[in-house]
PDB file of C-alpha atoms in Angstrom:
ATOM      1  CA  MET C  16      21.782  18.412  23.439  1.00 64.00           C
ATOM      2  CA  ASN C  17      20.598  15.325  25.244  1.00 63.00           C
ATOM      3  CA  THR C  18      19.205  12.431  23.190  1.00 61.00           C
ATOM      4  CA  THR C  19      18.629   9.919  25.970  1.00 60.00           C
ATOM      5  CA  PRO C  20      15.459  10.107  28.042  1.00 60.00           C
ATOM      6  CA  THR C  21      16.294  10.476  31.708  1.00 60.00           C
ATOM      7  CA  LYS C  22      14.330   9.238  34.654  1.00 62.00           C
ATOM      8  CA  GLU C  23      13.161  12.538  36.060  1.00 60.00           C
ATOM      9  CA  PRO C  24      10.523  13.306  38.642  1.00 60.00           C
ATOM     10  CA  ARG C  25       7.026  13.794  37.342  1.00 64.00           C
ATOM     11  CA  PRO C  26       5.968  17.379  36.625  1.00 66.00           C
ATOM     12  CA  VAL C  27       5.050  19.636  39.499  1.00 81.00           C
ATOM     13  CA  VAL C  28       2.737  21.532  37.134  1.00 89.00           C
ATOM     14  CA  PHE C  29       1.544  20.535  33.708  1.00 88.00           C
ATOM     15  CA  TRP C  30      -0.854  21.909  31.172  1.00 92.00           C
ATOM     16  CA  GLU C  31      -3.207  19.788  29.131  1.00 91.00           C
ATOM     17  CA  HIS C  32      -1.642  18.662  25.872  1.00 94.00           C
ATOM     18  CA  ARG C  33      -2.787  20.378  22.708  1.00 96.00           C
ATOM     19  CA  VAL C  34      -3.093  18.638  19.344  1.00 97.00           C
ATOM     20  CA  TYR C  35      -2.749  20.589  16.094  1.00 97.00           C
ATOM     21  CA  PRO C  36      -3.147  19.589  12.472  1.00 97.00           C
ATOM     22  CA  GLY C  37       0.350  19.625  10.976  1.00 96.00           C
ATOM     23  CA  ARG C  38      -0.037  22.751   8.848  1.00 96.00           C
ATOM     24  CA  LEU C  39       2.309  25.724   8.939  1.00 95.00           C
ATOM     25  CA  ALA C  40      -0.719  28.012   8.763  1.00 96.00           C
ATOM     26  CA  LEU C  41      -1.472  27.005  12.370  1.00 96.00           C
ATOM     27  CA  LEU C  42       1.722  28.552  13.760  1.00 96.00           C
ATOM     28  CA  THR C  43      -0.287  31.607  14.760  1.00 96.00           C
ATOM     29  CA  ARG C  44      -2.624  29.415  16.829  1.00 97.00           C
ATOM     30  CA  VAL C  45       0.271  27.488  18.401  1.00 97.00           C
ATOM     31  CA  ARG C  46       1.886  30.759  19.450  1.00 97.00           C
ATOM     32  CA  ALA C  47      -1.396  32.242  20.726  1.00 96.00           C
ATOM     33  CA  ASP C  48      -2.144  29.121  22.773  1.00 96.00           C
ATOM     34  CA  LEU C  49       1.307  29.269  24.359  1.00 96.00           C
ATOM     35  CA  ALA C  50       0.813  32.938  25.232  1.00 95.00           C
ATOM     36  CA  ALA C  51      -2.537  32.082  26.832  1.00 93.00           C
ATOM     37  CA  ASP C  52      -1.162  29.058  28.688  1.00 94.00           C
ATOM     38  CA  LEU C  53       1.771  31.076  30.027  1.00 95.00           C
ATOM     39  CA  THR C  54      -0.231  34.103  31.165  1.00 92.00           C
ATOM     40  CA  GLY C  55       1.494  35.692  34.131  1.00 92.00           C
ATOM     41  CA  PHE C  56       5.012  34.511  33.255  1.00 94.00           C
ATOM     42  CA  ASP C  57       7.739  36.960  32.256  1.00 94.00           C
ATOM     43  CA  GLU C  58       6.995  38.303  28.750  1.00 95.00           C
ATOM     44  CA  ASP C  59      10.539  37.676  27.508  1.00 96.00           C
ATOM     45  CA  LEU C  60      10.315  34.051  28.632  1.00 96.00           C
ATOM     46  CA  VAL C  61       6.951  33.645  26.911  1.00 96.00           C
ATOM     47  CA  ASP C  62       8.305  35.151  23.675  1.00 97.00           C
ATOM     48  CA  THR C  63      11.333  32.846  23.801  1.00 96.00           C
ATOM     49  CA  VAL C  64       9.220  29.735  24.427  1.00 97.00           C
ATOM     50  CA  ARG C  65       6.896  30.748  21.585  1.00 97.00           C
ATOM     51  CA  LEU C  66       9.827  31.167  19.187  1.00 96.00           C
ATOM     52  CA  VAL C  67      11.378  27.820  20.114  1.00 95.00           C
ATOM     53  CA  ALA C  68       8.034  26.009  19.861  1.00 97.00           C
ATOM     54  CA  SER C  69       7.380  27.675  16.496  1.00 96.00           C
ATOM     55  CA  GLU C  70      10.673  26.401  15.114  1.00 93.00           C
ATOM     56  CA  VAL C  71      10.052  22.851  16.307  1.00 94.00           C
ATOM     57  CA  PHE C  72       6.439  22.911  15.083  1.00 96.00           C
ATOM     58  CA  ALA C  73       7.607  24.082  11.648  1.00 93.00           C
ATOM     59  CA  ASN C  74      10.119  21.221  11.508  1.00 90.00           C
ATOM     60  CA  CYS C  75       7.383  18.753  12.410  1.00 92.00           C
ATOM     61  CA  CYS C  76       5.260  20.059   9.526  1.00 94.00           C
ATOM     62  CA  LYS C  77       8.086  20.268   6.983  1.00 90.00           C
ATOM     63  CA  TYR C  78      10.054  17.099   7.625  1.00 89.00           C
ATOM     64  CA  THR C  79       7.648  14.468   8.982  1.00 90.00           C
ATOM     65  CA  ASP C  80       4.299  12.870   8.252  1.00 91.00           C
ATOM     66  CA  SER C  81       2.725  15.452  10.557  1.00 92.00           C
ATOM     67  CA  GLY C  82       2.722  17.775   7.544  1.00 91.00           C
ATOM     68  CA  ARG C  83       0.787  15.336   5.366  1.00 94.00           C
ATOM     69  CA  GLU C  84      -2.980  15.125   5.048  1.00 94.00           C
ATOM     70  CA  GLY C  85      -4.381  14.091   8.438  1.00 94.00           C
ATOM     71  CA  GLY C  86      -1.026  14.560  10.199  1.00 94.00           C
ATOM     72  CA  GLU C  87      -0.871  16.064  13.674  1.00 96.00           C
ATOM     73  CA  VAL C  88       1.563  17.567  16.147  1.00 96.00           C
ATOM     74  CA  ILE C  89       1.139  17.223  19.911  1.00 96.00           C
ATOM     75  CA  ARG C  90       2.323  20.076  22.125  1.00 97.00           C
ATOM     76  CA  GLY C  91       2.938  19.677  25.811  1.00 95.00           C
ATOM     77  CA  LEU C  92       4.005  22.095  28.511  1.00 96.00           C
ATOM     78  CA  SER C  93       5.133  21.357  32.061  1.00 94.00           C
ATOM     79  CA  MET C  94       7.185  22.476  35.016  1.00 94.00           C
ATOM     80  CA  PRO C  95       9.137  19.453  36.265  1.00 91.00           C
ATOM     81  CA  ASP C  96      10.289  21.595  39.204  1.00 90.00           C
ATOM     82  CA  ASP C  97       9.827  25.146  40.415  1.00 89.00           C
ATOM     83  CA  ARG C  98      12.834  26.430  38.403  1.00 93.00           C
ATOM     84  CA  THR C  99      12.194  24.808  35.026  1.00 95.00           C
ATOM     85  CA  LEU C 100       9.654  25.226  32.259  1.00 96.00           C
ATOM     86  CA  ARG C 101       9.568  22.546  29.558  1.00 97.00           C
ATOM     87  CA  VAL C 102       7.841  22.659  26.190  1.00 97.00           C
ATOM     88  CA  PHE C 103       7.736  19.666  23.888  1.00 96.00           C
ATOM     89  CA  LEU C 104       6.313  18.710  20.541  1.00 96.00           C
ATOM     90  CA  SER C 105       5.811  15.225  19.157  1.00 94.00           C
ATOM     91  CA  ASP C 106       5.459  14.561  15.449  1.00 93.00           C
ATOM     92  CA  ALA C 107       3.863  11.692  13.514  1.00 91.00           C
ATOM     93  CA  GLY C 108       7.124  10.173  12.243  1.00 87.00           C
ATOM     94  CA  GLY C 109       7.892   9.320   8.655  1.00 83.00           C
ATOM     95  CA  GLY C 110      10.795  11.728   8.345  1.00 70.00           C
ATOM     96  CA  GLY C 111      13.399   8.996   8.480  1.00 65.00           C
ATOM     97  CA  GLY C 112      15.789  10.974  10.656  1.00 64.00           C
ATOM     98  CA  VAL C 113      16.180  12.742  13.952  1.00 59.00           C
ATOM     99  CA  PRO C 114      16.594  16.453  14.675  1.00 56.00           C
ATOM    100  CA  ARG C 115      20.171  17.691  14.529  1.00 56.00           C
ATOM    101  CA  VAL C 116      21.974  20.977  14.190  1.00 57.00           C
ATOM    102  CA  PRO C 117      23.803  20.905  10.839  1.00 57.00           C
ATOM    103  CA  ALA C 118      27.523  21.209  11.449  1.00 59.00           C
ATOM    104  CA  GLU C 119      29.103  20.224   8.151  1.00 62.00           C
ATOM    105  CA  ARG C 120      28.523  23.473   6.268  1.00 59.00           C
ATOM    106  CA  THR C 121      31.250  25.884   5.284  1.00 64.00           C
ATOM    107  CA  GLU C 122      30.967  29.534   6.297  1.00 65.00           C
ATOM    108  CA  SER C 123      29.862  30.530   2.788  1.00 58.00           C
ATOM    109  CA  GLU C 124      27.237  27.771   2.756  1.00 53.00           C
ATOM    110  CA  TRP C 125      25.869  29.065   6.075  1.00 53.00           C
ATOM    111  CA  SER C 126      25.730  32.623   4.740  1.00 54.00           C
ATOM    112  CA  ARG C 127      23.724  31.447   1.700  1.00 49.00           C
ATOM    113  CA  ALA C 128      21.430  29.128   3.672  1.00 51.00           C
ATOM    114  CA  GLU C 129      17.898  30.427   4.054  1.00 49.00           C
ATOM    115  CA  GLY C 130      16.562  27.623   6.206  1.00 53.00           C
ATOM    116  CA  GLN C 131      17.635  24.917   8.576  1.00 55.00           C
ATOM    117  CA  ARG C 132      18.674  27.351  11.271  1.00 65.00           C
ATOM    118  CA  GLY C 133      15.725  26.654  13.547  1.00 72.00           C
ATOM    119  CA  LEU C 134      17.527  24.118  15.710  1.00 77.00           C
ATOM    120  CA  LEU C 135      20.349  26.612  16.206  1.00 78.00           C
ATOM    121  CA  LEU C 136      17.751  28.930  17.720  1.00 82.00           C
ATOM    122  CA  VAL C 137      16.405  26.119  19.881  1.00 87.00           C
ATOM    123  CA  GLU C 138      19.910  25.264  21.067  1.00 86.00           C
ATOM    124  CA  ASN C 139      20.841  28.861  21.836  1.00 87.00           C
ATOM    125  CA  LEU C 140      17.575  30.049  23.394  1.00 93.00           C
ATOM    126  CA  SER C 141      16.822  27.094  25.649  1.00 94.00           C
ATOM    127  CA  THR C 142      18.649  25.924  28.753  1.00 96.00           C
ATOM    128  CA  ASP C 143      18.746  22.434  27.251  1.00 95.00           C
ATOM    129  CA  TRP C 144      16.987  20.502  24.521  1.00 92.00           C
ATOM    130  CA  GLY C 145      16.831  16.995  23.219  1.00 91.00           C
ATOM    131  CA  HIS C 146      14.771  14.396  21.462  1.00 87.00           C
ATOM    132  CA  PHE C 147      13.871  10.745  21.449  1.00 86.00           C
ATOM    133  CA  ARG C 148      11.948   8.450  19.160  1.00 85.00           C
ATOM    134  CA  LEU C 149       8.490   7.571  20.404  1.00 85.00           C
ATOM    135  CA  ALA C 150       9.082   3.978  19.289  1.00 83.00           C
ATOM    136  CA  PRO C 151      12.823   3.225  18.989  1.00 80.00           C
ATOM    137  CA  TRP C 152      12.168   0.232  16.732  1.00 82.00           C
ATOM    138  CA  ALA C 153      10.178   2.208  14.137  1.00 79.00           C
ATOM    139  CA  ASP C 154       9.760   5.701  12.690  1.00 81.00           C
ATOM    140  CA  LEU C 155       6.474   6.421  14.478  1.00 84.00           C
ATOM    141  CA  GLY C 156       7.357   9.877  15.700  1.00 86.00           C
ATOM    142  CA  THR C 157       9.913  11.985  17.489  1.00 88.00           C
ATOM    143  CA  HIS C 158       9.475  13.859  20.748  1.00 91.00           C
ATOM    144  CA  VAL C 159      11.504  17.105  20.866  1.00 93.00           C
ATOM    145  CA  TRP C 160      11.745  19.018  24.133  1.00 95.00           C
ATOM    146  CA  ALA C 161      13.345  22.223  25.323  1.00 96.00           C
ATOM    147  CA  THR C 162      13.723  23.570  28.846  1.00 97.00           C
ATOM    148  CA  PHE C 163      13.961  27.107  30.154  1.00 97.00           C
ATOM    149  CA  GLY C 164      15.155  28.312  33.519  1.00 96.00           C
ATOM    150  CA  ILE C 165      12.733  30.371  35.566  1.00 94.00           C
ATOM    151  CA  ALA C 166      13.059  32.151  38.868  1.00 90.00           C
ATOM    152  CA  PRO C 167      10.533  30.699  41.351  1.00 85.00           C
ATOM    153  CA  GLU C 168       9.646  34.193  42.559  1.00 86.00           C
ATOM    154  CA  ARG C 169       8.655  35.129  38.987  1.00 85.00           C
ATOM    155  CA  THR C 170       6.289  32.183  38.585  1.00 88.00           C
ATOM    156  CA  PRO C 171       2.590  33.058  38.692  1.00 88.00           C
ATOM    157  CA  ARG C 172       1.154  32.152  42.081  1.00 82.00           C
ATOM    158  CA  ASP C 173      -2.116  30.744  40.768  1.00 79.00           C
ATOM    159  CA  LEU C 174      -0.594  27.722  38.996  1.00 76.00           C
ATOM    160  CA  ARG C 175      -2.314  24.568  40.111  1.00 62.00           C
ATOM    161  CA  PRO C 176       0.068  21.653  40.591  1.00 51.00           C
ATOM    162  CA  HIS C 177      -1.225  18.252  39.638  1.00 50.00           C
ATOM    163  CA  VAL C 178      -0.794  15.666  42.371  1.00 45.00           C
ATOM    164  CA  PHE C 179       0.175  12.250  41.076  1.00 44.00           C
ATOM    165  CA  THR C 180      -0.828   9.126  42.895  1.00 42.00           C
ATOM    166  CA  SER C 181       1.038   5.896  42.439  1.00 39.00           C
TER     167      SER C 181
END
Protein backbone atom coordinates (compact mmCIF):
# COMPACT_ATOMS: atom_id res chain seq x y z
CA MET A 1 0.00 0.00 0.00
CA ASN A 2 1.26 3.42 -0.95
CA THR A 3 0.41 6.37 1.31
CA THR A 4 2.37 9.09 -0.46
CA PRO A 5 0.87 10.83 -3.47
CA THR A 6 3.14 10.48 -6.47
CA LYS A 7 3.59 12.88 -9.32
CA GLU A 8 1.99 10.87 -12.09
CA PRO A 9 0.91 11.89 -15.55
CA ARG A 10 -2.61 13.19 -15.86
CA PRO A 11 -5.27 10.65 -16.85
CA VAL A 12 -5.52 9.54 -20.44
CA VAL A 13 -9.24 8.91 -19.88
CA PHE A 14 -11.41 10.01 -17.00
CA TRP A 15 -15.05 9.85 -16.15
CA GLU A 16 -16.96 12.66 -14.52
CA HIS A 17 -16.88 12.43 -10.74
CA ARG A 18 -20.02 11.25 -9.00
CA VAL A 19 -21.16 12.51 -5.60
CA TYR A 20 -23.30 10.33 -3.32
CA PRO A 21 -24.94 10.99 0.01
CA GLY A 22 -23.01 8.95 2.57
CA ARG A 23 -25.65 6.30 3.21
CA LEU A 24 -25.05 2.56 2.98
CA ALA A 25 -28.41 2.22 1.25
CA LEU A 26 -26.81 3.85 -1.81
CA LEU A 27 -24.34 1.01 -2.38
CA THR A 28 -26.67 -0.39 -5.01
CA ARG A 29 -26.54 2.91 -6.91
CA VAL A 30 -22.74 3.18 -6.56
CA ARG A 31 -22.36 -0.32 -8.00
CA ALA A 32 -24.88 0.30 -10.81
CA ASP A 33 -23.15 3.55 -11.79
CA LEU A 34 -19.79 1.77 -11.96
CA ALA A 35 -21.28 -0.96 -14.14
CA ALA A 36 -22.72 1.70 -16.46
CA ASP A 37 -19.49 3.72 -16.54
CA LEU A 38 -17.44 0.62 -17.32
CA THR A 39 -19.68 -0.75 -20.06
CA GLY A 40 -17.58 -2.68 -22.54
CA PHE A 41 -14.82 -3.64 -20.10
CA ASP A 42 -14.24 -7.25 -19.07
CA GLU A 43 -17.08 -8.36 -16.76
CA ASP A 44 -14.70 -9.84 -14.18
CA LEU A 45 -12.81 -6.55 -14.00
CA VAL A 46 -16.06 -4.62 -13.60
CA ASP A 47 -17.22 -6.95 -10.81
CA THR A 48 -13.88 -6.60 -9.03
CA VAL A 49 -13.89 -2.79 -9.29
CA ARG A 50 -17.48 -2.72 -8.02
CA LEU A 51 -16.57 -4.89 -5.01
CA VAL A 52 -13.53 -2.79 -4.11
CA ALA A 53 -15.46 0.48 -4.50
CA SER A 54 -18.30 -0.94 -2.38
CA GLU A 55 -15.91 -1.76 0.45
CA VAL A 56 -14.32 1.69 0.39
CA PHE A 57 -17.71 3.41 0.12
CA ALA A 58 -18.98 1.44 3.12
CA ASN A 59 -15.93 2.51 5.13
CA CYS A 60 -16.55 6.13 4.19
CA CYS A 61 -20.13 5.84 5.47
CA LYS A 62 -19.29 3.89 8.64
CA TYR A 63 -16.14 5.59 9.88
CA THR A 64 -16.22 9.23 8.72
CA ASP A 65 -18.48 12.26 8.67
CA SER A 66 -19.64 11.17 5.22
CA GLY A 67 -22.09 8.89 7.04
CA ARG A 68 -23.61 11.73 9.05
CA GLU A 69 -26.56 13.86 8.03
CA GLY A 70 -25.55 15.84 4.93
CA GLY A 71 -22.32 13.86 4.47
CA GLU A 72 -21.14 12.89 1.00
CA VAL A 73 -18.70 10.61 -0.77
CA ILE A 74 -17.05 11.53 -4.07
CA ARG A 75 -16.26 8.74 -6.52
CA GLY A 76 -13.82 9.15 -9.36
CA LEU A 77 -12.70 6.84 -12.13
CA SER A 78 -9.80 7.25 -14.55
CA MET A 79 -7.26 5.54 -16.74
CA PRO A 80 -3.89 7.19 -16.08
CA ASP A 81 -2.47 5.10 -18.94
CA ASP A 82 -3.72 2.48 -21.37
CA ARG A 83 -2.93 -0.41 -18.96
CA THR A 84 -4.39 0.93 -15.72
CA LEU A 85 -7.86 1.62 -14.39
CA ARG A 86 -8.12 3.63 -11.16
CA VAL A 87 -11.13 4.09 -8.91
CA PHE A 88 -11.08 6.41 -5.94
CA LEU A 89 -13.40 7.61 -3.23
CA SER A 90 -13.00 10.66 -1.03
CA ASP A 91 -14.79 11.00 2.28
CA ALA A 92 -15.76 14.05 4.35
CA GLY A 93 -13.24 13.47 7.16
CA GLY A 94 -14.04 13.40 10.84
CA GLY A 95 -12.97 9.80 11.35
CA GLY A 96 -9.77 10.74 13.11
CA GLY A 97 -7.70 8.05 11.42
CA VAL A 98 -6.54 6.71 8.11
CA PRO A 99 -7.42 3.44 6.37
CA ARG A 100 -5.27 0.50 7.38
CA VAL A 101 -5.43 -3.26 7.21
CA PRO A 102 -5.63 -4.53 10.81
CA ALA A 103 -2.61 -6.68 11.54
CA GLU A 104 -2.59 -7.05 15.31
CA ARG A 105 -5.31 -9.68 15.62
CA THR A 106 -4.71 -13.26 16.65
CA GLU A 107 -5.96 -16.07 14.43
CA SER A 108 -8.93 -16.71 16.73
CA GLU A 109 -9.80 -13.00 16.74
CA TRP A 110 -9.78 -13.01 12.92
CA SER A 111 -12.02 -16.07 12.82
CA ARG A 112 -14.55 -14.35 15.12
CA ALA A 113 -14.38 -10.98 13.36
CA GLU A 114 -17.44 -10.16 11.30
CA GLY A 115 -16.25 -6.86 9.90
CA GLN A 116 -13.14 -4.89 9.16
CA ARG A 117 -12.05 -7.20 6.37
CA GLY A 118 -12.91 -4.81 3.56
CA LEU A 119 -9.41 -3.39 3.21
CA LEU A 120 -8.05 -6.93 2.96
CA LEU A 121 -10.28 -7.35 -0.09
CA VAL A 122 -9.08 -4.03 -1.50
CA GLU A 123 -5.46 -5.04 -0.96
CA ASN A 124 -5.87 -8.48 -2.51
CA LEU A 125 -8.12 -7.58 -5.45
CA SER A 126 -6.36 -4.45 -6.68
CA THR A 127 -2.96 -4.10 -8.30
CA ASP A 128 -2.16 -1.37 -5.78
CA TRP A 129 -4.02 0.89 -3.40
CA GLY A 130 -3.31 3.79 -1.13
CA HIS A 131 -4.66 6.87 0.52
CA PHE A 132 -3.83 10.42 1.45
CA ARG A 133 -5.45 13.12 3.51
CA LEU A 134 -7.13 15.82 1.47
CA ALA A 135 -5.72 18.42 3.87
CA PRO A 136 -2.68 17.04 5.75
CA TRP A 137 -3.03 19.66 8.49
CA ALA A 138 -6.64 18.77 9.34
CA ASP A 139 -9.13 15.89 9.26
CA LEU A 140 -11.08 17.22 6.26
CA GLY A 141 -11.26 13.97 4.35
CA THR A 142 -9.31 11.04 3.01
CA HIS A 143 -8.84 10.05 -0.61
CA VAL A 144 -8.59 6.25 -1.07
CA TRP A 145 -7.61 4.87 -4.47
CA ALA A 146 -7.15 1.45 -6.01
CA THR A 147 -5.71 0.50 -9.38
CA PHE A 148 -6.37 -2.47 -11.63
CA GLY A 149 -4.32 -3.75 -14.52
CA ILE A 150 -6.04 -3.98 -17.88
CA ALA A 151 -4.93 -5.29 -21.23
CA PRO A 152 -5.05 -2.47 -23.81
CA GLU A 153 -6.60 -4.81 -26.37
CA ARG A 154 -9.49 -5.46 -23.95
CA THR A 155 -10.27 -1.78 -23.46
CA PRO A 156 -13.42 -0.55 -25.20
CA ARG A 157 -12.49 1.34 -28.35
CA ASP A 158 -15.05 4.11 -27.93
CA LEU A 159 -13.48 5.66 -24.81
CA ARG A 160 -12.94 9.35 -25.33
CA PRO A 161 -9.65 10.60 -23.89
CA HIS A 162 -9.69 14.04 -22.38
CA VAL A 163 -6.94 16.29 -23.71
CA PHE A 164 -5.40 18.51 -21.07
CA THR A 165 -3.98 21.87 -21.95
CA SER A 166 -1.42 23.55 -19.78
